[in-house]
Short mmCIF file of C-alpha atoms and ligand atoms in Angstrom, two decimals:
data_model
loop_
_atom_site.label_atom_id
_atom_site.label_comp_id
_atom_site.label_asym_id
_atom_site.label_seq_id
_atom_site.Cartn_x
_atom_site.Cartn_y
_atom_site.Cartn_z
CA MET F 18 15.92 13.96 12.05
CA LYS F 19 15.03 14.10 8.32
CA ARG F 20 11.69 12.29 7.50
CA TYR F 21 11.22 10.04 4.38
CA LYS F 22 7.97 9.25 2.60
CA PHE F 23 8.22 6.51 -0.06
CA ILE F 24 5.41 6.59 -2.62
CA ALA F 25 5.89 3.12 -3.97
CA ASN F 26 3.67 1.84 -7.17
CA PRO F 27 3.23 -2.00 -6.58
CA ILE F 28 2.76 -2.66 -10.35
CA ALA F 29 5.54 -0.16 -11.69
CA GLY F 30 8.18 -2.30 -13.73
CA GLY F 31 6.20 -5.54 -13.40
CA GLY F 32 6.30 -5.53 -9.67
CA LYS F 33 9.83 -4.27 -9.31
CA ALA F 34 9.09 -1.96 -6.38
CA LYS F 35 7.42 -4.77 -4.49
CA ALA F 36 10.83 -6.53 -4.69
CA LEU F 37 12.67 -3.58 -3.73
CA ILE F 38 10.80 -2.14 -1.04
CA PRO F 39 11.51 -4.93 1.43
CA LYS F 40 15.16 -4.09 0.95
CA VAL F 41 14.65 -0.41 1.47
CA GLU F 42 12.80 -0.83 4.78
CA LYS F 43 15.60 -2.96 6.19
CA TYR F 44 18.37 -0.40 5.19
CA PHE F 45 16.47 2.30 6.56
CA ARG F 46 15.71 0.68 9.84
CA ASP F 47 19.41 -0.40 9.97
CA ALA F 48 20.49 3.20 9.40
CA GLY F 49 17.88 4.44 12.15
CA ALA F 50 16.19 6.70 9.83
CA GLU F 51 12.44 7.76 10.04
CA PHE F 52 10.46 6.62 7.28
CA ASP F 53 6.93 5.74 6.02
CA ILE F 54 5.87 3.64 2.70
CA TYR F 55 2.57 4.29 1.04
CA TRP F 56 1.51 1.93 -1.65
CA THR F 57 -0.52 3.27 -4.61
CA LYS F 58 -3.93 1.97 -5.43
CA LYS F 59 -4.57 3.62 -8.84
CA ALA F 60 -3.22 5.84 -11.45
CA GLY F 61 -3.11 9.40 -10.19
CA ASP F 62 -3.10 8.20 -6.44
CA GLY F 63 0.43 9.22 -6.20
CA ILE F 64 0.00 13.01 -6.44
CA GLU F 65 -2.81 12.78 -3.51
CA ALA F 66 -0.45 10.93 -1.34
CA ALA F 67 2.69 12.78 -2.01
CA TYR F 68 0.61 16.04 -1.42
CA LYS F 69 -0.42 14.84 1.96
CA ALA F 70 2.83 13.77 2.53
CA ALA F 71 4.21 17.15 1.88
CA ASN F 72 1.68 18.83 4.28
CA GLU F 73 2.35 16.28 6.76
CA GLY F 74 6.28 17.81 6.82
CA PHE F 75 8.15 14.78 5.31
CA ASP F 76 11.24 16.36 4.10
CA PHE F 77 11.96 13.78 1.40
CA ILE F 78 9.02 12.37 -0.98
CA VAL F 79 10.75 9.39 -2.87
CA ALA F 80 9.04 7.89 -5.79
CA ALA F 81 9.59 4.09 -5.78
CA GLY F 82 8.27 3.39 -9.24
CA GLY F 83 9.25 4.48 -12.62
CA ASP F 84 9.07 7.76 -14.58
CA GLY F 85 5.08 7.66 -14.15
CA THR F 86 5.47 7.66 -10.19
CA VAL F 87 8.07 10.19 -10.22
CA ASN F 88 5.77 12.69 -12.31
CA GLU F 89 2.75 11.96 -9.81
CA VAL F 90 4.99 12.53 -6.82
CA LEU F 91 6.45 15.70 -8.48
CA ASN F 92 2.85 17.12 -9.16
CA GLY F 93 1.86 16.64 -5.58
CA ILE F 94 4.71 18.40 -3.98
CA VAL F 95 5.19 21.17 -6.33
CA GLY F 96 5.00 24.48 -4.30
CA THR F 97 5.63 22.75 -1.05
CA LYS F 98 8.98 22.66 1.05
CA SER F 99 9.43 18.73 0.21
CA ILE F 100 12.35 17.43 -1.84
CA LEU F 101 11.71 15.03 -4.57
CA GLY F 102 13.98 11.62 -4.69
CA ALA F 103 13.56 8.47 -6.92
CA ILE F 104 14.84 5.08 -7.12
CA HIS F 105 15.06 2.80 -10.09
CA ALA F 106 11.88 0.81 -9.46
CA GLY F 107 10.23 0.95 -12.90
CA LYS F 108 10.58 -0.02 -16.32
CA GLY F 109 11.80 3.48 -17.36
CA ASN F 110 14.05 5.07 -14.95
CA ASP F 111 15.02 8.07 -16.74
CA PHE F 112 14.63 10.63 -13.84
CA ALA F 113 16.37 8.59 -11.47
CA THR F 114 19.36 8.17 -14.10
CA ALA F 115 19.11 11.97 -14.92
CA VAL F 116 19.93 12.66 -10.96
CA ASN F 117 22.52 10.10 -10.86
CA MET F 118 20.74 7.61 -8.51
CA PRO F 119 22.57 4.47 -8.63
CA PRO F 120 20.45 1.65 -9.84
CA ASP F 121 21.84 -0.84 -7.31
CA ILE F 122 19.23 -0.20 -4.22
CA GLU F 123 21.56 -0.55 -1.66
CA LEU F 124 23.72 2.26 -2.94
CA SER F 125 20.84 4.11 -3.80
CA CYS F 126 19.65 3.80 -0.31
CA MET F 127 22.77 5.04 0.86
CA ALA F 128 22.38 8.22 -1.44
CA LEU F 129 18.93 8.82 -0.10
CA ILE F 130 20.29 9.03 3.52
CA LYS F 131 23.21 11.27 2.54
CA GLY F 132 20.66 13.32 1.31
CA LYS F 133 22.73 15.46 -1.14
CA THR F 134 20.40 17.82 -2.94
CA ARG F 135 20.40 20.43 -5.89
CA ALA F 136 17.85 22.42 -7.77
CA ILE F 137 16.63 21.77 -11.13
CA ASP F 138 14.46 23.18 -13.72
CA LEU F 139 10.81 22.51 -13.57
CA GLY F 140 8.78 22.49 -16.61
CA LYS F 141 5.10 22.86 -17.15
CA VAL F 142 2.38 22.32 -20.10
CA LEU F 143 -1.05 21.43 -20.49
CA ASP F 144 -1.52 22.28 -16.54
CA ARG F 145 0.66 19.48 -15.54
CA TYR F 146 4.62 19.63 -14.12
CA PHE F 147 7.21 17.56 -15.51
CA ILE F 148 11.01 17.32 -14.60
CA ASN F 149 12.57 15.50 -17.12
CA THR F 150 11.38 14.98 -20.77
CA VAL F 151 8.18 15.20 -22.75
CA GLY F 152 7.08 14.15 -26.35
CA VAL F 153 4.71 15.22 -28.98
CA GLY F 154 3.92 13.29 -32.01
CA PHE F 155 5.22 9.93 -33.09
CA ASP F 156 6.70 9.13 -29.81
CA ALA F 157 3.57 10.07 -27.98
CA ALA F 158 1.75 7.81 -30.26
CA VAL F 159 4.07 4.93 -29.65
CA ALA F 160 3.93 5.51 -25.63
CA LEU F 161 0.18 5.67 -26.16
CA ARG F 162 -0.07 2.29 -27.82
CA VAL F 163 2.17 0.60 -25.15
CA ASN F 164 -0.01 2.29 -22.26
CA ARG F 165 -3.09 0.65 -24.03
CA GLY F 166 -1.33 -2.61 -23.94
CA VAL F 167 -0.10 -4.69 -27.02
CA ARG F 168 -0.76 -8.11 -25.65
CA PRO F 169 1.01 -10.66 -25.71
CA PHE F 170 4.03 -8.31 -25.93
CA LYS F 171 5.69 -6.89 -22.70
CA GLY F 172 8.62 -4.81 -21.95
CA VAL F 173 11.05 -4.10 -24.74
CA SER F 174 9.30 -6.32 -27.37
CA ALA F 175 6.19 -4.24 -26.63
CA TYR F 176 7.78 -1.33 -27.35
CA ILE F 177 9.24 -2.45 -30.61
CA TYR F 178 5.87 -3.86 -31.66
CA ALA F 179 4.16 -0.61 -30.85
CA PHE F 180 6.99 1.17 -32.58
CA LEU F 181 6.54 -0.81 -35.77
CA GLU F 182 2.66 -0.73 -35.55
CA THR F 183 2.65 3.17 -35.13
CA LEU F 184 5.07 3.48 -37.94
CA MET F 185 2.85 1.64 -40.24
CA SER F 186 -0.14 3.84 -39.46
CA TYR F 187 1.19 7.25 -38.12
CA GLN F 188 -0.33 10.35 -39.72
CA VAL F 189 1.95 13.51 -39.16
CA VAL F 190 0.37 16.62 -38.02
CA GLU F 191 0.88 20.17 -39.06
CA MET F 192 2.40 22.39 -36.34
CA GLU F 193 3.32 25.88 -35.64
CA ILE F 194 6.59 25.79 -33.32
CA GLU F 195 6.83 29.22 -31.63
CA MET F 196 10.29 30.00 -29.58
CA GLY F 197 11.07 33.30 -28.75
CA ASN F 198 10.61 35.49 -31.86
CA SER F 199 10.78 32.72 -34.61
CA THR F 200 7.64 30.94 -35.77
CA LEU F 201 8.37 27.46 -37.62
CA LYS F 202 5.60 25.82 -39.39
CA LEU F 203 6.33 22.35 -40.12
CA THR F 204 4.73 18.87 -40.08
CA PRO F 205 7.31 16.99 -38.04
CA LEU F 206 7.42 13.52 -37.07
CA LEU F 207 8.03 14.57 -33.15
CA VAL F 208 8.87 17.34 -31.20
CA ALA F 209 10.55 16.52 -27.93
CA VAL F 210 11.14 19.07 -25.06
CA GLY F 211 13.84 18.45 -22.39
CA ILE F 212 14.81 19.37 -19.14
CA GLY F 213 16.68 16.01 -18.81
CA GLN F 214 18.12 14.20 -21.69
CA ALA F 215 16.48 10.99 -22.05
CA TYR F 216 13.04 9.46 -22.06
CA GLY F 217 11.48 5.87 -22.89
CA GLY F 218 14.07 4.09 -20.78
CA GLY F 219 17.26 5.68 -22.05
CA MET F 220 16.55 7.42 -25.21
CA LYS F 221 18.79 10.29 -25.50
CA ILE F 222 16.40 12.65 -27.75
CA VAL F 223 17.78 15.76 -26.61
CA PRO F 224 21.63 14.44 -25.67
CA ASP F 225 22.89 17.91 -24.60
CA ALA F 226 20.29 18.98 -22.45
CA ILE F 227 21.29 20.69 -18.94
CA GLN F 228 19.10 20.27 -15.85
CA ASP F 229 19.25 23.62 -14.56
CA ASP F 230 20.27 26.31 -17.26
CA GLY F 231 16.46 27.50 -17.29
CA LEU F 232 16.35 26.63 -20.80
CA PHE F 233 14.42 23.67 -22.45
CA ASP F 234 16.33 21.68 -25.24
CA VAL F 235 14.17 21.07 -27.66
CA CYS F 236 14.44 18.26 -30.63
CA VAL F 237 12.40 18.71 -34.01
CA PHE F 238 12.60 15.52 -35.88
CA ASN F 239 11.52 16.05 -39.26
CA VAL F 240 9.73 13.14 -41.43
CA MET F 241 12.01 10.71 -43.06
CA ASN F 242 11.07 7.61 -45.19
CA LYS F 243 10.21 4.52 -43.09
CA LEU F 244 13.04 2.62 -43.88
CA SER F 245 15.42 5.43 -42.94
CA LEU F 246 13.53 6.01 -39.68
CA VAL F 247 13.72 2.13 -38.55
CA TYR F 248 17.66 2.72 -39.42
CA HIS F 249 18.12 5.98 -37.82
CA PHE F 250 15.88 5.75 -34.62
CA PRO F 251 18.31 3.63 -32.95
CA LYS F 252 20.83 6.32 -32.81
CA VAL F 253 18.32 7.90 -30.01
CA PHE F 254 19.79 5.30 -27.73
CA SER F 255 23.46 6.42 -27.98
CA GLY F 256 22.82 10.26 -28.15
CA LYS F 257 23.86 10.21 -31.53
CA LEU F 258 20.62 11.68 -33.06
CA LYS F 259 22.10 15.12 -33.34
CA ASN F 260 24.24 13.95 -36.23
CA ILE F 261 21.07 13.26 -38.30
CA GLU F 262 20.26 16.24 -40.59
CA GLN F 263 16.28 15.67 -39.93
CA ALA F 264 16.79 16.27 -35.99
CA ALA F 265 17.11 19.79 -35.51
CA MET F 266 18.08 20.82 -31.85
CA TYR F 267 17.24 24.12 -30.11
CA ARG F 268 17.32 25.63 -26.78
CA THR F 269 14.49 27.91 -25.32
CA PRO F 270 12.88 29.03 -22.15
CA GLU F 271 9.52 28.93 -23.65
CA ILE F 272 7.91 27.10 -26.64
CA LYS F 273 4.27 26.82 -28.00
CA LEU F 274 3.18 24.09 -30.16
CA ASN F 275 -0.05 24.98 -32.40
CA LEU F 276 -1.23 21.75 -33.64
CA SER F 277 -3.76 21.51 -36.60
CA GLU F 278 -5.43 18.72 -34.62
CA THR F 279 -5.58 17.19 -30.99
CA ARG F 280 -2.86 14.92 -30.41
CA PRO F 281 -1.11 13.03 -27.34
CA LEU F 282 1.45 14.30 -25.31
CA HIS F 283 3.76 11.99 -23.76
CA MET F 284 4.98 13.03 -20.18
CA GLU F 285 6.79 10.86 -18.00
CA GLY F 286 4.30 7.80 -18.32
CA GLU F 287 1.41 10.07 -18.35
CA ILE F 288 -0.37 10.75 -21.66
CA LEU F 289 -2.12 14.16 -22.01
CA PHE F 290 -3.70 15.30 -24.96
CA GLY F 291 -4.10 18.85 -26.75
CA ASP F 292 -3.78 21.03 -29.69
CA HIS F 293 -2.40 24.00 -28.00
CA MET F 294 0.58 23.19 -25.90
CA HIS F 295 2.54 26.05 -24.01
CA PHE F 296 5.70 25.08 -22.21
CA THR F 297 7.30 27.02 -19.52
CA ILE F 298 9.97 26.68 -17.33
CA GLN F 299 10.67 27.77 -13.74
CA GLN F 300 14.47 27.56 -13.56
CA LYS F 301 15.76 25.65 -10.48
CA GLY F 302 12.07 25.22 -9.30
CA MET F 303 12.47 21.77 -7.73
CA THR F 304 14.98 20.67 -5.29
CA VAL F 305 15.74 16.90 -5.84
CA ILE F 306 17.99 14.44 -4.06
CA THR F 307 21.09 13.48 -6.47
CA GLY F 308 23.28 10.58 -6.34
CA ASN F 309 27.19 11.07 -5.59
CA ASP F 310 28.43 12.35 -8.83
CA ASN F 311 26.78 15.64 -9.74
MG1 MG D 556 18.07 22.90 -19.88
#
């Protein structure tokens, strides 16, 4: 019988996992499935717990949190035989969405038990693995601000506040962007690198990304004036960003960003810092549980 380990983050999504896990327990018990739950205690804890669970032979390691929890579980199980799963239990659930897990908890339990899998690409940068989408520049600065807290704002209002505040203060940085034989020298607003299409809770920054083609989809978003940015940026939610001339899209198996100074990189809820960022991809490097439609 397949064994499931849930790595649950009690503070993800303002306690969403805490509310959902009892329903998961009931569903799995009723289904006669073998499972165990680990509650994370601090940031980074999920990596260790997932690694341990993989070594204990759990077949499926399921992140019950947001994209940050998924990223920790991923980094814990890379190189093991365990399969990555995720439920919608955080603020941003872009990975769960990307692998067609239904937002409804009972339907997603059904998908977990069914255990349909597929292999998708695995990315790596700054010594950390990612499986969905990473951003460098303005978007990372917004994420960093949200992570540090913008009290009394929470959720979407915190994001909007951080967006506007970052917009006022953000200084672009010069970058050399190496893809294959070409090198661009730019001072873009942001560079997003994706296996999946969206980050930040549904922002389709690379709307045509294919998860298993062995290529990153890259969006190089050039600077525009602040008013235009406020007007155009919401298009990222509808996947219409590519229609803007300032957003150039590329496909490449490898990309290097050489920045003139250290800046944050936003990776699935995690903030890393660097000035030389070398992105590599391992085609179909991670097996994941998928929902019913793909
Ligand atoms: Mg791709």
